[in-house]
Short mmCIF file of C-alpha atoms in Angstrom, two decimals:
data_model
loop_
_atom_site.label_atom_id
_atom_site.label_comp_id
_atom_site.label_asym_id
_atom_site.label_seq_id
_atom_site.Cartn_x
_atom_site.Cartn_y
_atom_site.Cartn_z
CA UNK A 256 -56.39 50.03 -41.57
CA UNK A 257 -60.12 50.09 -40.61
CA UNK A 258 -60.77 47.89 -37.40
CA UNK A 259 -63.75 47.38 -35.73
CA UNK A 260 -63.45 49.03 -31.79
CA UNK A 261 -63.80 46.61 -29.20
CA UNK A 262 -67.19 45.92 -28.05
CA UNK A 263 -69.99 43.33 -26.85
CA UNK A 264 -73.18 44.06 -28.42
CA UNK A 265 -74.64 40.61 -27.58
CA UNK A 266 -73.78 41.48 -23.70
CA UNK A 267 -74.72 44.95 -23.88
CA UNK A 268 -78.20 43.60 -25.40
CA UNK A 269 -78.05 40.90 -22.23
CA UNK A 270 -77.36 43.59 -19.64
CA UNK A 271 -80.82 46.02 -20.82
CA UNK A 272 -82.71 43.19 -21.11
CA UNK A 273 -81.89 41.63 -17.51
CA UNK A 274 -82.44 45.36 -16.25
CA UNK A 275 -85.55 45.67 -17.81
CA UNK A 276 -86.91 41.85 -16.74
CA UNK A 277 -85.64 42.24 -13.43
CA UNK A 278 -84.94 46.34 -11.64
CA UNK A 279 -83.16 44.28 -8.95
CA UNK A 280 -80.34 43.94 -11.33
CA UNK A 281 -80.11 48.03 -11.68
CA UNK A 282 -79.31 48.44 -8.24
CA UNK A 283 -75.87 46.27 -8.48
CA UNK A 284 -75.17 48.29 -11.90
CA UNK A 285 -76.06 51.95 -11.66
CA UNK A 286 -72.84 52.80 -9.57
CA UNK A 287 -71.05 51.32 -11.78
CA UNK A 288 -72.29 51.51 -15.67
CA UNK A 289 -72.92 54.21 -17.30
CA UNK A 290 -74.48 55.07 -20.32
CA UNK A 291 -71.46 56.07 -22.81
CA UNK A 292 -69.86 52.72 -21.96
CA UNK A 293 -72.48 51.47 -24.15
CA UNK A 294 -71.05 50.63 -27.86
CA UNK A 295 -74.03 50.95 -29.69
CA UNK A 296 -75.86 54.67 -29.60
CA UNK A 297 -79.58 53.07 -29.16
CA UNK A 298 -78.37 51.18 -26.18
CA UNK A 299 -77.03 53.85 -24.29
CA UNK A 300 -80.51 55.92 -24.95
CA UNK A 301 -82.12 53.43 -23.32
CA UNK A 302 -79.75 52.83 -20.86
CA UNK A 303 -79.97 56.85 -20.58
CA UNK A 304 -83.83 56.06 -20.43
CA UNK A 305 -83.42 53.89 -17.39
CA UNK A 306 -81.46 55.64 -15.20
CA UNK A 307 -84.13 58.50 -15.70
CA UNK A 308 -87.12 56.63 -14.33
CA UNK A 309 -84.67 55.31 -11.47
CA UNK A 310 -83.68 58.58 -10.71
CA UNK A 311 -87.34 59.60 -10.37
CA UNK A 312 -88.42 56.22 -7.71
CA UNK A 313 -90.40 54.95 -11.06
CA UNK A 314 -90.49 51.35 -11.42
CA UNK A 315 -88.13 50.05 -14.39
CA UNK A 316 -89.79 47.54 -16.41
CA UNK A 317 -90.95 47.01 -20.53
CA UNK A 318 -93.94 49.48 -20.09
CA UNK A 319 -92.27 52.51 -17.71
CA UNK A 320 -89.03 52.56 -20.56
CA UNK A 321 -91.13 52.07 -23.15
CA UNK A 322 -93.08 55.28 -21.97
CA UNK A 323 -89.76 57.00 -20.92
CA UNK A 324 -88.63 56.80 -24.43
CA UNK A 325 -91.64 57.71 -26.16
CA UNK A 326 -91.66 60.56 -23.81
CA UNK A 327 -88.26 61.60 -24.84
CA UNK A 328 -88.89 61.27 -28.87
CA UNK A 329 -86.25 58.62 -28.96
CA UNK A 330 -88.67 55.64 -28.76
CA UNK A 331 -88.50 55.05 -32.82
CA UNK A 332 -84.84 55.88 -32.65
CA UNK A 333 -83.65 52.82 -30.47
CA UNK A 334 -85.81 50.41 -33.13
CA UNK A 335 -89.07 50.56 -31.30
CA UNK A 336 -91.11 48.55 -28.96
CA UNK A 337 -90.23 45.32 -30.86
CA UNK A 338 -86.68 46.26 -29.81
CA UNK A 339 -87.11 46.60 -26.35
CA UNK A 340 -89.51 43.20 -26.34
CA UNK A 341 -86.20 41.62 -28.26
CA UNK A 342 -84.17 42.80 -25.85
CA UNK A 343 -86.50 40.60 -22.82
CA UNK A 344 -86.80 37.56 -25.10
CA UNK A 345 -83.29 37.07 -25.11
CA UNK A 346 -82.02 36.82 -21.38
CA UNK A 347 -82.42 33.46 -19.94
CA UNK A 348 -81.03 34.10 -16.48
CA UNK A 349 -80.02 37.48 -14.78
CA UNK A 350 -77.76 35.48 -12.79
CA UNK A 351 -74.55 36.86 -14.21
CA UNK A 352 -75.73 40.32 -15.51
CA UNK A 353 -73.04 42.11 -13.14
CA UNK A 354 -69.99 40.03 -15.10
CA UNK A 355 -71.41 40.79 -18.41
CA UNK A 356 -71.24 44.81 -17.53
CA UNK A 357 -68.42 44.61 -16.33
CA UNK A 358 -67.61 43.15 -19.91
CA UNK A 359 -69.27 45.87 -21.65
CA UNK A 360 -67.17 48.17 -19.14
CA UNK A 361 -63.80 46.70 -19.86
CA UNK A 362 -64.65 47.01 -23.92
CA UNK A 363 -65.14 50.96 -23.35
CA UNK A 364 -61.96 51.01 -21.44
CA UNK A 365 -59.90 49.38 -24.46
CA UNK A 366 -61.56 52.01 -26.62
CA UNK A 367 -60.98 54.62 -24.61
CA UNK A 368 -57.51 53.97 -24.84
CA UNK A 369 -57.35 53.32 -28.38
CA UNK A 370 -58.85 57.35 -28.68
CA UNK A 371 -56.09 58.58 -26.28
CA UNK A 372 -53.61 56.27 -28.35
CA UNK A 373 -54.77 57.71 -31.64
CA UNK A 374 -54.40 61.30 -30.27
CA UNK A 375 -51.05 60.59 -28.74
CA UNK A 376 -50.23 59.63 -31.99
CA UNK A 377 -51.13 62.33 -33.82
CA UNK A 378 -49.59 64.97 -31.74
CA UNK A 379 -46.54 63.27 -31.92
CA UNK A 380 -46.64 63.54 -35.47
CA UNK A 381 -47.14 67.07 -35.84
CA UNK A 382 -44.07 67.25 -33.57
CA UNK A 383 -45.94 69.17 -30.18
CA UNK A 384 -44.02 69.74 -28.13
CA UNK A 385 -42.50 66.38 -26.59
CA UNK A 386 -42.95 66.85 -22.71
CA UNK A 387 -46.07 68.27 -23.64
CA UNK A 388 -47.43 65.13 -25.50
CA UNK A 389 -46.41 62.63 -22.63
CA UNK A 390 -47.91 64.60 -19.91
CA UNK A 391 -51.34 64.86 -21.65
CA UNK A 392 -51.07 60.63 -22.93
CA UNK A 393 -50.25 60.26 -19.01
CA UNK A 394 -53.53 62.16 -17.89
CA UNK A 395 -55.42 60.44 -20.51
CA UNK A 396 -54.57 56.96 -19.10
CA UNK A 397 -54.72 58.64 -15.08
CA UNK A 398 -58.03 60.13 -16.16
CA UNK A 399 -59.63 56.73 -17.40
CA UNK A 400 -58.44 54.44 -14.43
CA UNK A 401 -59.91 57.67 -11.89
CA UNK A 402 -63.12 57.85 -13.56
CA UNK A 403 -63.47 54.18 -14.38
CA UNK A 404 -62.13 51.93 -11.49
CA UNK A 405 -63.56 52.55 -8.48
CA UNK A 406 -63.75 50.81 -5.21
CA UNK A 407 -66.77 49.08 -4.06
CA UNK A 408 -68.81 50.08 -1.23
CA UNK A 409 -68.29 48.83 2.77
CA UNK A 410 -70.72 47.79 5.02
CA UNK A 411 -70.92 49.57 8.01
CA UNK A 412 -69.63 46.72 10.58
CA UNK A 413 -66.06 47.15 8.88
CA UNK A 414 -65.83 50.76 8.70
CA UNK A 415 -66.45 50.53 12.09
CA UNK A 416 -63.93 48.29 12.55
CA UNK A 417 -61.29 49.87 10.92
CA UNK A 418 -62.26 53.36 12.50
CA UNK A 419 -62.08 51.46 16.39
CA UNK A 420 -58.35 50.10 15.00
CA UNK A 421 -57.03 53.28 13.99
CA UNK A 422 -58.34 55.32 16.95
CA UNK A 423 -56.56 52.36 19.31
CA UNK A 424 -53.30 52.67 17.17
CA UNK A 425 -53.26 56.83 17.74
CA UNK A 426 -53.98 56.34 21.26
CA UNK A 427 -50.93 53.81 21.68
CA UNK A 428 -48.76 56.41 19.51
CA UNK A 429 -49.53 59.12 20.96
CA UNK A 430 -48.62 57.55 24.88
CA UNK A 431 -45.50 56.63 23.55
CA UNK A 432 -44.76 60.13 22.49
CA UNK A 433 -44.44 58.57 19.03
CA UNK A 434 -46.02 60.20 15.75
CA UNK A 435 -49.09 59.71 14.07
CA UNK A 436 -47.91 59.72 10.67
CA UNK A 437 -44.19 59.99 9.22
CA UNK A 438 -42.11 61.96 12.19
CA UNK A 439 -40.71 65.50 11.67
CA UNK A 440 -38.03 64.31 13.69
CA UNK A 441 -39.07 67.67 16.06
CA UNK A 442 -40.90 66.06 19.13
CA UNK A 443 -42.95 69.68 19.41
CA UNK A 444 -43.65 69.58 15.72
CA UNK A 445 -44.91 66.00 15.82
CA UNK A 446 -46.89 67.09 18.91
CA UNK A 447 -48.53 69.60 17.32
CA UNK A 448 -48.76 67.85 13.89
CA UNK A 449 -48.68 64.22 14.58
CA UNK A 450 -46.54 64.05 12.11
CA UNK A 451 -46.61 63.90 8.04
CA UNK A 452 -49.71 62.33 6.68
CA UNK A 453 -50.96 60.57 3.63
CA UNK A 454 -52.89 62.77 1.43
CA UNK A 455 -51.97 66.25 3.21
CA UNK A 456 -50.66 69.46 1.91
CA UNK A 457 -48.37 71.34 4.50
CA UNK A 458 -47.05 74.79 3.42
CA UNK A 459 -44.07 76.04 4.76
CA UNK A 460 -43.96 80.06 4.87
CA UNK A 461 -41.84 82.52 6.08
CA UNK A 462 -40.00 85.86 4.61
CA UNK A 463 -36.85 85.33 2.31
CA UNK A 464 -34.11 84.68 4.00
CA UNK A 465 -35.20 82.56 6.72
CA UNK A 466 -34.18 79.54 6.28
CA UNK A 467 -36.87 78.11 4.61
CA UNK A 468 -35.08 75.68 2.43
CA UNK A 469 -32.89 74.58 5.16
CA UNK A 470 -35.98 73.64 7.18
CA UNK A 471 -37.19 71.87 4.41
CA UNK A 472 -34.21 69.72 4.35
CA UNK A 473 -33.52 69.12 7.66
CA UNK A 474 -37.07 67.56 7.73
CA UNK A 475 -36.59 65.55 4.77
CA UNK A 476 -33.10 63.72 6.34
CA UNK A 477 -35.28 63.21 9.38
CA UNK A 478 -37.44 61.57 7.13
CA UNK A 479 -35.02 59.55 5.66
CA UNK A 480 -33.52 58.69 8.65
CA UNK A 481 -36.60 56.66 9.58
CA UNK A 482 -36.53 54.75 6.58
CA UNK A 483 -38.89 56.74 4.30
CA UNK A 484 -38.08 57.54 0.90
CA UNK A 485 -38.22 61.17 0.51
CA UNK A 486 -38.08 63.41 -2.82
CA UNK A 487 -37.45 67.29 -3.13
CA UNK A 488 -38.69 69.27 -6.55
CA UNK A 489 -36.02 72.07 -6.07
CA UNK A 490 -36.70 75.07 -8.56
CA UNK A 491 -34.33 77.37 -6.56
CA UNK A 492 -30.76 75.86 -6.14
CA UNK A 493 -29.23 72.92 -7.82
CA UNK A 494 -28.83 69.17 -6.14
CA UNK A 495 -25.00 70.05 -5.71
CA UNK A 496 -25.80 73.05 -3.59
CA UNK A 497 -28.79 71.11 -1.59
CA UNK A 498 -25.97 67.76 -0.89
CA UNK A 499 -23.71 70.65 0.72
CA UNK A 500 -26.82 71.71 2.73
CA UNK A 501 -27.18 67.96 3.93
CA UNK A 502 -23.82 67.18 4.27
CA UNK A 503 -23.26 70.53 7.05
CA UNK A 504 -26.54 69.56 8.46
CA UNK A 505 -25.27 65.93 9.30
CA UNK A 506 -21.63 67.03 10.13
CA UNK A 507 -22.26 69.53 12.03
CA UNK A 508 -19.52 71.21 9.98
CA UNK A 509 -20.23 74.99 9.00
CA UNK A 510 -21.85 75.31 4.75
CA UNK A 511 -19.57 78.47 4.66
CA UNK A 512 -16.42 76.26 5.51
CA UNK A 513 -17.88 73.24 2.89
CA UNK A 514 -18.35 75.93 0.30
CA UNK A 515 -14.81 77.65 0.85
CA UNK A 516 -13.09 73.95 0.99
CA UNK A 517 -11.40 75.16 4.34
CA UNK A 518 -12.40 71.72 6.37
CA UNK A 519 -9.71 71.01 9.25
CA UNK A 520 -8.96 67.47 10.17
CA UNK A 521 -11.18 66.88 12.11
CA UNK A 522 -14.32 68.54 10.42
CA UNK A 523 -12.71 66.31 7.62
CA UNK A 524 -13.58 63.32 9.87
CA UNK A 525 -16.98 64.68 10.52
CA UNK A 526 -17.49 65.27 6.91
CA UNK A 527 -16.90 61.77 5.44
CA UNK A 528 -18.97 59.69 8.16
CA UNK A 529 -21.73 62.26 7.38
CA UNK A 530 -21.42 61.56 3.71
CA UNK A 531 -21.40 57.70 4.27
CA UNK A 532 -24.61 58.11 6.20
CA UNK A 533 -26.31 59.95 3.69
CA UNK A 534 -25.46 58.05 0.73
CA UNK A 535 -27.30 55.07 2.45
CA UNK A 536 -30.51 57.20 3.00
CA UNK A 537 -33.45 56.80 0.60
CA UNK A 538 -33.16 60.50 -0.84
CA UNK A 539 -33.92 61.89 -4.25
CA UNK A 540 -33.66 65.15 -5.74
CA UNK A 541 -34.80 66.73 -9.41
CA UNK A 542 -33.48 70.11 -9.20
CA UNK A 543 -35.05 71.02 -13.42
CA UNK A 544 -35.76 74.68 -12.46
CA UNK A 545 -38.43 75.07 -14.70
CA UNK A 546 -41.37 72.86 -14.28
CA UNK A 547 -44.83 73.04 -14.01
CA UNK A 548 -47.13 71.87 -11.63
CA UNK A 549 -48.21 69.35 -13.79
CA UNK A 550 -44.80 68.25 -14.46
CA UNK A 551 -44.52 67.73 -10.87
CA UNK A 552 -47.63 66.07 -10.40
CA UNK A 553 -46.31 63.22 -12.93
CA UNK A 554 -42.54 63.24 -11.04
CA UNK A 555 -44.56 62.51 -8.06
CA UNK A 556 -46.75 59.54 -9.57
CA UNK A 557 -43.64 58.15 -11.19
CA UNK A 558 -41.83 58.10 -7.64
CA UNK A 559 -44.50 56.88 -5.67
CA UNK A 560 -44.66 54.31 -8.33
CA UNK A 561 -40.87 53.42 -8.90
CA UNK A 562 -39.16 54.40 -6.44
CA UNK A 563 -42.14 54.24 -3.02
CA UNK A 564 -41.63 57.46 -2.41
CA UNK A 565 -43.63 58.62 1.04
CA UNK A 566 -43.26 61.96 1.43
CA UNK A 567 -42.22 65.31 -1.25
CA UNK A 568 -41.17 68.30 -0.96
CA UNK A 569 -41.58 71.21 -3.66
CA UNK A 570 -38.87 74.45 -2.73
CA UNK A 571 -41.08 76.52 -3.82
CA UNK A 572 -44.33 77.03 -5.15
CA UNK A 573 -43.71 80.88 -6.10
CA UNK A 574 -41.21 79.54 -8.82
CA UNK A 575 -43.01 76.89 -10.15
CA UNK A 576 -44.46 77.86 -13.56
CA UNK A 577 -48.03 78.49 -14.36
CA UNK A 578 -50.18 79.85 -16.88
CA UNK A 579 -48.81 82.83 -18.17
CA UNK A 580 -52.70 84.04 -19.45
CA UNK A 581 -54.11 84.19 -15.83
CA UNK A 582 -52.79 86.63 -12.75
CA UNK A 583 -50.45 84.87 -10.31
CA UNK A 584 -53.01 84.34 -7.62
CA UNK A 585 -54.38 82.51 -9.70
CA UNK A 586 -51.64 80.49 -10.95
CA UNK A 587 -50.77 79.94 -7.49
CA UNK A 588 -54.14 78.47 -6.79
CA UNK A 589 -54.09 76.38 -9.56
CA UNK A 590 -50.85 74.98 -8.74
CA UNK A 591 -51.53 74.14 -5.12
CA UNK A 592 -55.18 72.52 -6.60
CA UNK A 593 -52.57 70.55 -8.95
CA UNK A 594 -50.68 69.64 -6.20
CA UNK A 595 -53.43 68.65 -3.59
CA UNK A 596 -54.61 65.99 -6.62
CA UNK A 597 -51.27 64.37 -6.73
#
């Protein structure tokens, strides 16, 4: 079935016009429209055309894009000077200029992810490989809203603002002894740290055998002892083996004697109040040993989402897989890049 993409010539003619009548209206629109969310080809050359002379401190009006284009061989392309001069003639008001972009904007989105939908479709049809095919439809959609919906610029007097608010709510934290961001439950770590932050990669290293994972845990319950909701990735041991972990960790009760099933009475005791306490803690664990970062990246999105996940742990990076063409240094790399993004 042949269907015309979305699309708003009529405001797309509007916006160039108003742009071209009035370069006031460019400065509202140039962080924010570019030329390929244009429908028709001739508008985004001249929109292309535009941007050029205001990239260059040239005035934008009729003349300076009529010359621009000429200059560029495209002038006879986009229809001509009558076409630019039809383009003027038709805006009565540059009043609401910005809401028509954002019109033309919204049009490109749908048809952006009618392309992503059509390829989605096909790849599912020639049966690729099924993880595959949702992970690439999920960066399609991630890559549109990244690229496409962006936040507006802040004047000064609130950035200050906000900057004088946080500084007084680290200073009060941090005479309280309390942490900055989620607590490690270590006083010296927080100290140090000031605890788990938004947006930060910490690596945990150390040679094998030293407890790495068990760290790794151990901060995690902390975590989720303070009422965040905490996820591990765990490529090395299974979630029954990582429970046991939590469950000697809060009992104080030996793994050795968990894993042997040689609890006495009162490590019994122990043992079930320190499995009723964990059951009621936000914790959740995808032990699939064989993922990719990428696969990762899109567990955490979908926890963060679903779930409000606040902080993640991957045990470890050295097992996560990566592309088998390039060395691992440079797998590793590109996984903790992959990460970093999430």
């Amino acid at each position: 079935m042949n269907q015309v993409p979305p699309q708003a010539i009529d405001l797309e003619a509007a916006v160039l016009g108003a742009i071209i009548i009035d370069s006031e209206v460019l400065s509202k629109l140039s962080d924010l429209l570019r030329p390929e969310h244009f429908y028709k080809d001739n508008h985004q050359v001249i929109y292309a055309a535009v941007l050029k002379l205001a990239k260059a401190y040239k005035p934008v009006e009729l003349l300076t894009v009529t010359q621009q284009l000429r200059e560029d061989g495209t002038l006879e392309d986009i229809g001509g000077e009558y076409y630019l001069v039809d383009l003027t003639a038709k805006v009565a008001s540059t009043a609401n200029t910005e809401y028509h972009a954002r019109k033309v904007i919204e049009m490109y989105l749908l048809r952006e992810m009618i392309t992503g939908a059509h390829e989605t479709l096909k790849s599912a049809y020639d049966m690729d490989d099924c993880f595959e095919v949702l992970q690439k439809a999920e960066d399609r959609l991630q890559n549109i809203v990244i690229t496409n919906v962006r936040a507006g610029a802040r004047g000064m007097g609130a950035l200050i603002t906000e900057a004088v608010k946080s500084l007084e709510d680290k200073q009060r934290q941090v005479s309280e002894g309390v942490a900055m961001g989620i607590s490690t439950g270590w006083a010296e770590l927080d100290r140090l740290t000031g605890g788990w932050r938004p947006g930060e990669l910490t690596i945990l290293a150390g040679r094998p055998g030293m407890g790495k994972s068990s760290a790794v845990m151990c901060l995690l319950r902390n975590a989720a002892k303070s009422g965040v909701a905490v996820k591990i990735f765990s490529l090395e041991m299974g979630a029954g083996q990582l429970v046991n972990r939590l469950l000697s960790m809060e009992a104080e009760v030996p793994l050795e004697a968990i894993r042997r099933a040689t609890l006495n009475p009162m490590q019994w005791q122990d043992f079930n109040l320190a499995a009723g306490k964990l059951a009621g803690m936000d914790i959740w664990v995808d032990d699939n040993l064989r993922m990719t970062a990428m696969d990762i990246r899109a567990g955490i999105r979908r926890a963060v989402q679903k779930d409000k996940v606040g902080l993640v742990a991957v045990d470890y990076i050295g097992l996560v897989k990566g592309n088998d063409k390039k060395i691992r240094e440079q797998q590793i790399e590109e996984i903790v890049d992959v990460l970093k993004s999430s």
